[in-house]
XYZ file of C-alpha atoms in Angstrom:
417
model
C 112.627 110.119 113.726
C 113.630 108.560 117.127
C 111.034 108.975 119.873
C 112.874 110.421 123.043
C 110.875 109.205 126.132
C 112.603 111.687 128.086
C 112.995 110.540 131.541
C 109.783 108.267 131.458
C 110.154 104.831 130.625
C 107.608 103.044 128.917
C 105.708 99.931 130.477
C 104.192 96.882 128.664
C 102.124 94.529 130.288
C 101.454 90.995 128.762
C 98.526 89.296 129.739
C 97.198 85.545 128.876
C 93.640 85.916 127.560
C 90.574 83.300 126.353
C 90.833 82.310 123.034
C 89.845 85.942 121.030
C 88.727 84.097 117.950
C 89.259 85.470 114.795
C 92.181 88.272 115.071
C 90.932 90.238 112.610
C 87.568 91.303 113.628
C 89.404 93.867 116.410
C 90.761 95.954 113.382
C 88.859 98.747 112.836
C 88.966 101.047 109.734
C 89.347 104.176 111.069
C 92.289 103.906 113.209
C 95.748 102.356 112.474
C 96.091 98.598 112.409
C 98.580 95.972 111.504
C 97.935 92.189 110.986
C 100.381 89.443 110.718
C 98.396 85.915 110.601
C 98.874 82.831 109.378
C 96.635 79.414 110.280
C 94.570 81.809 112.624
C 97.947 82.120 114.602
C 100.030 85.333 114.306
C 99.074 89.132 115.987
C 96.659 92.086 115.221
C 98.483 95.506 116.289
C 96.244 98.786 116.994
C 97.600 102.665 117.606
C 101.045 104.016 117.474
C 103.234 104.780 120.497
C 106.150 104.968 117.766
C 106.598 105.500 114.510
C 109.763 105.880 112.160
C 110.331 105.989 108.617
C 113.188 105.088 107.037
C 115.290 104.015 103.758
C 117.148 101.204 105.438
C 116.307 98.026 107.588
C 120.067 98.643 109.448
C 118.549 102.080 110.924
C 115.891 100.511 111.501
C 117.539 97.834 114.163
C 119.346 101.262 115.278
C 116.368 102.544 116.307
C 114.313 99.557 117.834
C 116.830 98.907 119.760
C 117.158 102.222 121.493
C 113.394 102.057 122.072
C 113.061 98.574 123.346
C 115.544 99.721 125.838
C 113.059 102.043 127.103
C 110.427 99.325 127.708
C 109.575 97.513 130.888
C 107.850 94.674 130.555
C 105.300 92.931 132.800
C 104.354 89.692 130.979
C 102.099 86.605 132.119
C 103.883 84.741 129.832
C 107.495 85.386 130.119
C 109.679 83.598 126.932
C 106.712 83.003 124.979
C 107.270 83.449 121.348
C 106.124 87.113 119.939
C 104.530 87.806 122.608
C 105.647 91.417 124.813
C 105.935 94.785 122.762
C 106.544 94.223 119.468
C 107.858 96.982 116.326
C 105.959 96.208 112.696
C 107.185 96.901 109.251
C 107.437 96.796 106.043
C 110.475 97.674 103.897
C 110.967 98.763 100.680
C 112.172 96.748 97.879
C 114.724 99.382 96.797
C 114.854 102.313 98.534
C 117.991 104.093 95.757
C 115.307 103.457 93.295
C 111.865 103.938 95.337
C 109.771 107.178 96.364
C 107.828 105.336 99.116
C 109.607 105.079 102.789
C 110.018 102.027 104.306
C 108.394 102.080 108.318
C 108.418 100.519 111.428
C 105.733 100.912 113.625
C 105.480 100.110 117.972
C 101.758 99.407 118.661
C 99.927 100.166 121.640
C 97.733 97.485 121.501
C 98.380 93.834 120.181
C 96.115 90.490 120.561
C 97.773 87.648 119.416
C 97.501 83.455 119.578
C 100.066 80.876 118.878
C 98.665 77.496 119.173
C 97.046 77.046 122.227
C 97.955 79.888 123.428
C 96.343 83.691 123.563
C 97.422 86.964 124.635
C 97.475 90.933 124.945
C 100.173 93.388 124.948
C 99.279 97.278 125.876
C 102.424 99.139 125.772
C 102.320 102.943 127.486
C 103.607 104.938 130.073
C 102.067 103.235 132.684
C 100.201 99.875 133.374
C 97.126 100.037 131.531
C 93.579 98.507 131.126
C 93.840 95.290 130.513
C 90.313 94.955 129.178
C 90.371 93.842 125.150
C 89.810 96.142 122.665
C 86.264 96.112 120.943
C 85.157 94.466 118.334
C 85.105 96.571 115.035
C 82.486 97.694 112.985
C 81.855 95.036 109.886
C 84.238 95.580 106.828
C 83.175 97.200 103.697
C 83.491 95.217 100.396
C 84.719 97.167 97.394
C 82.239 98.568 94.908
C 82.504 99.777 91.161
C 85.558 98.435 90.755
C 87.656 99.147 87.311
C 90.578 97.629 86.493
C 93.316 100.672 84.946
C 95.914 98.460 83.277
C 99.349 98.339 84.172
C 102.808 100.842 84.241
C 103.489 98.903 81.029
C 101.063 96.556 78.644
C 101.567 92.735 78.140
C 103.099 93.107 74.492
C 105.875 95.448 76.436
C 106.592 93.225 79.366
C 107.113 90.346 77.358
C 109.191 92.079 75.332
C 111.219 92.977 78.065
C 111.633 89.793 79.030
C 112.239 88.614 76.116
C 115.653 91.330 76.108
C 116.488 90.036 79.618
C 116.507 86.294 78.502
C 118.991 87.433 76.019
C 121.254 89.221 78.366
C 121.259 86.204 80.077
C 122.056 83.726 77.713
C 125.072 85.971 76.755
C 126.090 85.403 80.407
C 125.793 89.026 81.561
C 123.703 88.253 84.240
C 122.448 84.681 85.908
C 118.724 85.105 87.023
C 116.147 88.510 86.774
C 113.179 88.822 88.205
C 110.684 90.915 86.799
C 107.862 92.835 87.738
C 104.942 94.105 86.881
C 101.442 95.734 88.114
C 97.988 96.236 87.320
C 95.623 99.183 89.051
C 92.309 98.665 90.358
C 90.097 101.907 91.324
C 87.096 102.017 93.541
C 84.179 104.094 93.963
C 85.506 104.807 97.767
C 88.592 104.403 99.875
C 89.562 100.625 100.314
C 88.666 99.217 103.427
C 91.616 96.575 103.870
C 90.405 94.575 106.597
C 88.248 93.175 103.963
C 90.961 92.284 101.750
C 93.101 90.921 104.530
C 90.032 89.022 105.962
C 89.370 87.523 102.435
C 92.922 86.589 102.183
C 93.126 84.524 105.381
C 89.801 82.690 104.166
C 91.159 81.743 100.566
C 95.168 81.353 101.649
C 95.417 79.584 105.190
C 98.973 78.536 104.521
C 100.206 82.008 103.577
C 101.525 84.436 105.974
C 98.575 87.217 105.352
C 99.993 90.440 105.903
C 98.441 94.608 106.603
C 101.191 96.976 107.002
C 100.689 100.995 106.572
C 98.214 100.412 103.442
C 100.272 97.258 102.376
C 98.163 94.095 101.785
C 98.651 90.499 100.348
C 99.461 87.373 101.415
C 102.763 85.910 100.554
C 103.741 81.905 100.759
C 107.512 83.322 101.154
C 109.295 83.406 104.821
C 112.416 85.575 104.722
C 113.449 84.559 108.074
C 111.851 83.331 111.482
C 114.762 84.055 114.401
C 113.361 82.265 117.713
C 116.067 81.831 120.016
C 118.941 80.220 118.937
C 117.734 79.407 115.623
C 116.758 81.208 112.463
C 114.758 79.420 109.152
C 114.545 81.014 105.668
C 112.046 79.155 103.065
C 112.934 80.319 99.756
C 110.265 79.551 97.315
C 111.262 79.789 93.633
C 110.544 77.634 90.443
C 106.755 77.685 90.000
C 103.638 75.938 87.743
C 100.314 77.100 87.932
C 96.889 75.840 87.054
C 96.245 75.428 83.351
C 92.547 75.255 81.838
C 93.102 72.047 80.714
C 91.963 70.847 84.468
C 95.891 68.913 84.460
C 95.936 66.843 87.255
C 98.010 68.260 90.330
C 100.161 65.536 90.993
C 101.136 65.810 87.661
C 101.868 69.319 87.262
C 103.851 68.802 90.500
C 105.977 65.981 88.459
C 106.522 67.819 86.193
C 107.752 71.184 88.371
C 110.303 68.319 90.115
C 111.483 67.362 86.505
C 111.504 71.319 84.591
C 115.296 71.860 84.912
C 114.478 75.508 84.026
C 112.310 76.006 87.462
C 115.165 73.671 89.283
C 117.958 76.077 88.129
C 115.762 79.304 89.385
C 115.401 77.556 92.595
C 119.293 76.823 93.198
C 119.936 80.362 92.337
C 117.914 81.599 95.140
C 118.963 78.904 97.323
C 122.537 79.987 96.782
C 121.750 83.561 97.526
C 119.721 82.837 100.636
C 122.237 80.261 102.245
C 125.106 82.354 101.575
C 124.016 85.924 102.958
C 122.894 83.778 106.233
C 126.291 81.764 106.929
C 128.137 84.614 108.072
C 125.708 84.529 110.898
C 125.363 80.756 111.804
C 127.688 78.781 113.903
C 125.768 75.794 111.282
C 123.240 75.400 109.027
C 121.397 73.120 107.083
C 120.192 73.513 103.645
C 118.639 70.296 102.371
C 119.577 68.967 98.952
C 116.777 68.746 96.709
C 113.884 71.030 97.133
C 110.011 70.073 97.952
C 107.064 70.709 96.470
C 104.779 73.811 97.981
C 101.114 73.042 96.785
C 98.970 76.421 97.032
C 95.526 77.042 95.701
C 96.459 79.178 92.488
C 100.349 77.669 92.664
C 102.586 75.503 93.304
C 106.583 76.189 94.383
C 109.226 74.664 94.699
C 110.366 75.033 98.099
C 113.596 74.503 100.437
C 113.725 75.199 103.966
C 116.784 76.568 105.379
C 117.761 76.529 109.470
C 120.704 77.333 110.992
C 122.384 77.865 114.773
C 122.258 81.704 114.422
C 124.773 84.203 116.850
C 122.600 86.011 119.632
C 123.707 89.488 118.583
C 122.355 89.067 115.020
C 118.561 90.555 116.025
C 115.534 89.465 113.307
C 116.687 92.872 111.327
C 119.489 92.314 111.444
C 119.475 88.953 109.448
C 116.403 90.519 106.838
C 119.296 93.334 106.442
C 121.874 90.590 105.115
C 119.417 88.447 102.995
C 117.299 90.939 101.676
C 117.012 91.003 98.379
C 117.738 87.611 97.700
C 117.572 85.714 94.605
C 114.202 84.786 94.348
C 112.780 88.530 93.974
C 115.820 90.210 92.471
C 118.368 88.221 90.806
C 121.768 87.045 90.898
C 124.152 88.695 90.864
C 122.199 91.146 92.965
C 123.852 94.513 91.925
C 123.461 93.710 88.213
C 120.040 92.070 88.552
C 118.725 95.492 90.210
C 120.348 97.898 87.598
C 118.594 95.711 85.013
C 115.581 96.011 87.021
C 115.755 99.636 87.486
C 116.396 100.146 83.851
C 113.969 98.107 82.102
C 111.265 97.410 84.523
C 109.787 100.982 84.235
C 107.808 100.455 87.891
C 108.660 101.652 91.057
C 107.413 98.432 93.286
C 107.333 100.782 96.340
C 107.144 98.085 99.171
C 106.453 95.157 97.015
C 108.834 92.271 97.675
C 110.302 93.549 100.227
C 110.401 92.371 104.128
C 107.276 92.604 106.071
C 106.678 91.346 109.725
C 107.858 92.265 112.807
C 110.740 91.660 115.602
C 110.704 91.644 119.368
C 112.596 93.210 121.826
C 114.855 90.261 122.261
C 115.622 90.539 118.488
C 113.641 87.596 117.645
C 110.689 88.041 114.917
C 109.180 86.689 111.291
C 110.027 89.004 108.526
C 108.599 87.259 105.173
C 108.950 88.727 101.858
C 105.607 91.174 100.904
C 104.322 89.171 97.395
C 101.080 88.511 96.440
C 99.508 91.758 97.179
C 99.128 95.401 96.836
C 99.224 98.913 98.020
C 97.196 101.659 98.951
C 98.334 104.903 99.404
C 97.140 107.840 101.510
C 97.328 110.221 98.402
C 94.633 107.942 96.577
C 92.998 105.618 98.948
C 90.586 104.686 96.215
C 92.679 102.799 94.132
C 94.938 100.032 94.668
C 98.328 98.957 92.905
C 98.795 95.203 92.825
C 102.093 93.568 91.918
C 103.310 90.266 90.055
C 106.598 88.806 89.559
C 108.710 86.162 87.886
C 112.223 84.752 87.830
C 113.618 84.758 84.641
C 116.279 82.519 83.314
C 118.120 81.215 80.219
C 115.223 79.156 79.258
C 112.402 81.419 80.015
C 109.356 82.125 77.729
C 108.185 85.326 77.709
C 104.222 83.897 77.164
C 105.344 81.731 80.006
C 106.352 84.680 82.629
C 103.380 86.499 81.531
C 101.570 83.420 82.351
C 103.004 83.163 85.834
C 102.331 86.281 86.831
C 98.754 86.204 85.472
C 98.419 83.396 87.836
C 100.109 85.327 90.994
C 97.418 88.041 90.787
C 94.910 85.821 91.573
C 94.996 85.747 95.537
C 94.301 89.784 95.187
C 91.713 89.803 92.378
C 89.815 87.251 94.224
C 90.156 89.001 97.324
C 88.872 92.059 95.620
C 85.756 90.005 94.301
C 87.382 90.341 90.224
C 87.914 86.402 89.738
């Protein structure tokens, strides 16, 4: 829906504030919240002044940008990056092929920090306390958990991959990724903070992420737009801890040297810098890829950056590069009908963009792995999701594998490890 303001406008004020301290504890469970963190720096985001659900991130823009032109905005800290009224989202991964909505939320209330700095944003029709919310009530940790199983068992998955490598090899296709999910059920409704508050503990370098009953943390940046300039880090190619006890420089050695995870990489490289140079006046995409060390992972990792044109807003650019190689494929249109026929999972707002854009059009939008989803039909139970990139050399025991390993950030977070 779009909101019409009528004659009103809305007014923001922005105000610099003490140090908060952790961002989290002002979520509370029984009111909307979003979170977007990462090193203790990012925003917490209470209420709704505006909602809207959609299928696409281009009506999306549509809309924020009609209701960011009905915002005045009184700000401390004028220019200061994400700070002012922000809109939050998450997107779905395929919305031909998904029954969930993707949505884009305008808080009323956001705390945030960036470095040194610390602020608050309440957004309404007029100026408005500027007095910080309280803090919540303690989170719940989950109890009597049971672990369901999956849309599809291990023997089946690797089976499917197992048909995908082939369709590869016989050069239908370049790169899959694959999917798939496991479902956890509680004895009473999720309380996410706790999982989100978990997350930021075990996964500092992630962006940690709580979206409209979407949770994870994900090491993947789609884009950051700030001014001028917009950076993608595309993270594909990946080894994971084996119980051997390997050492990790050597497992990173030998992630450098695996020409399989090298060709994954350039494929989602290619994808990335190519959907983004019809928006840059230059760019820079560096020629080997480095090596992203994570507690359960590691990536390989290439930063893009480029001199982006002022009119292309934060959605804008997530609209071009989403999906991109390294959680769909390549080519994309044949990658998803492969995905959609043989993956037998609908991964809702998995992999998609999460994150949020200003009313400048500047934002962070990263992609939404390493976590899972609650929904308001069955609060009680969780759906997590796993992925991997499969190529010509890919080993089905080896995907399976690699996406045992990507569940771990959730089932630690849910106390399962």
């Amino acid at each position: 829906m779009i909101l019409d303001f009528g004659s009103a406008r809305m007014r923001a004020t922005t105000v610099a504030i003490p140090d908060p301290g952790p961002l989290e504890r002002f979520l509370p469970e029984s009111a909307p919240g979003c979170a977007f963190v990462r090193r203790g720096d990012g925003f917490v985001a209470l209420g709704e002044v505006a909602r809207f659900e959609t299928d696409t991130l281009e009506a999306a823009d549509v809309w924020w940008d009609e209701i960011s032109d009905h915002i005045d905005h009184d700000s401390e800290m004028p220019g200061e990056f994400g700070t002012g009224p922000l809109a939050v989202g998450s997107f779905t991964f395929d919305p031909d092929r998904s029954e969930d909505r993707s949505v884009l939320i305008v808080p009323e209330v956001i705390v945030g920090r960036r470095g040194e700095l610390s602020w608050m944003t309440r957004l309404g029709p007029a100026h408005r306390s500027t007095a910080l919310p309280p803090v919540a009530e303690p989170t719940r940790r989950p109890g009597g958990l049971e672990v369901l199983g999956g849309s599809m068992g291990e023997g089946v998955w690797t089976d499917i991959v197992a048909e995908v490598v082939e369709l590869i090899r016989r050069g239908e296709v370049h790169k899959v990724v694959l999917a798939r999910d496991l479902l956890v059920r509680s004895d009473a409704p999720f309380d996410l903070r706790h999982l989100f508050g978990r997350l930021l503990a075990g996964y500092p370098m992630t962006w940690a992420y709580l979206v409209d009953g979407l949770v994870g943390a994900t090491p993947e940046l789609l884009l950051r737009r700030q001014g001028g300039l917009v950076t993608s880090r595309v993270l594909a190619g990946t080894v994971w801890k084996d119980a051997e006890g390997t050492d990790p420089l050597a497992k990173a050695a030998e992630l450098a040297r695996s020409q399989k995870d090298i060709s994954e990489h350039e494929f989602a490289v290619e994808s990335v810098a190519s959907a983004l140079a019809p928006y840059c006046q230059a760019m820079n995409v560096p020629e080997a890829p480095s090596v992203l060390k994570l507690p359960n992972v590691m990536h390989l990792a290439t930063d893009i950056t480029g001199v982006v044109c002022q009119e292309a807003s934060a959605l804008t650019l997530a609209a071009a590069l989403h999906p991109s190689a390294a959680v769909c494929g390549t080519p994309t249109h044949m990658a998803l009908d492969i995905i959609s026929e043989l993956e037998s999972l609908d991964r809702g707002r998995y992999a998609g963009p999460v994150g949020w854009v200003d009313a400048q059009g500047d934002g962070e939008w990263a992609i939404a792995l390493r976590g899972g989803q609650v929904r308001a039909t069955d609060p009680a139970e969780i759906q997590l999701f796993a992925g991997a990139g499969i190529v010509a050399d890919s080993s089905p025991e080896a995907e399976l594998a690699e996406t045992a390993a990507k569940f771990v950030p959730m089932l630690q977070a849910l106390g399962l490890d």
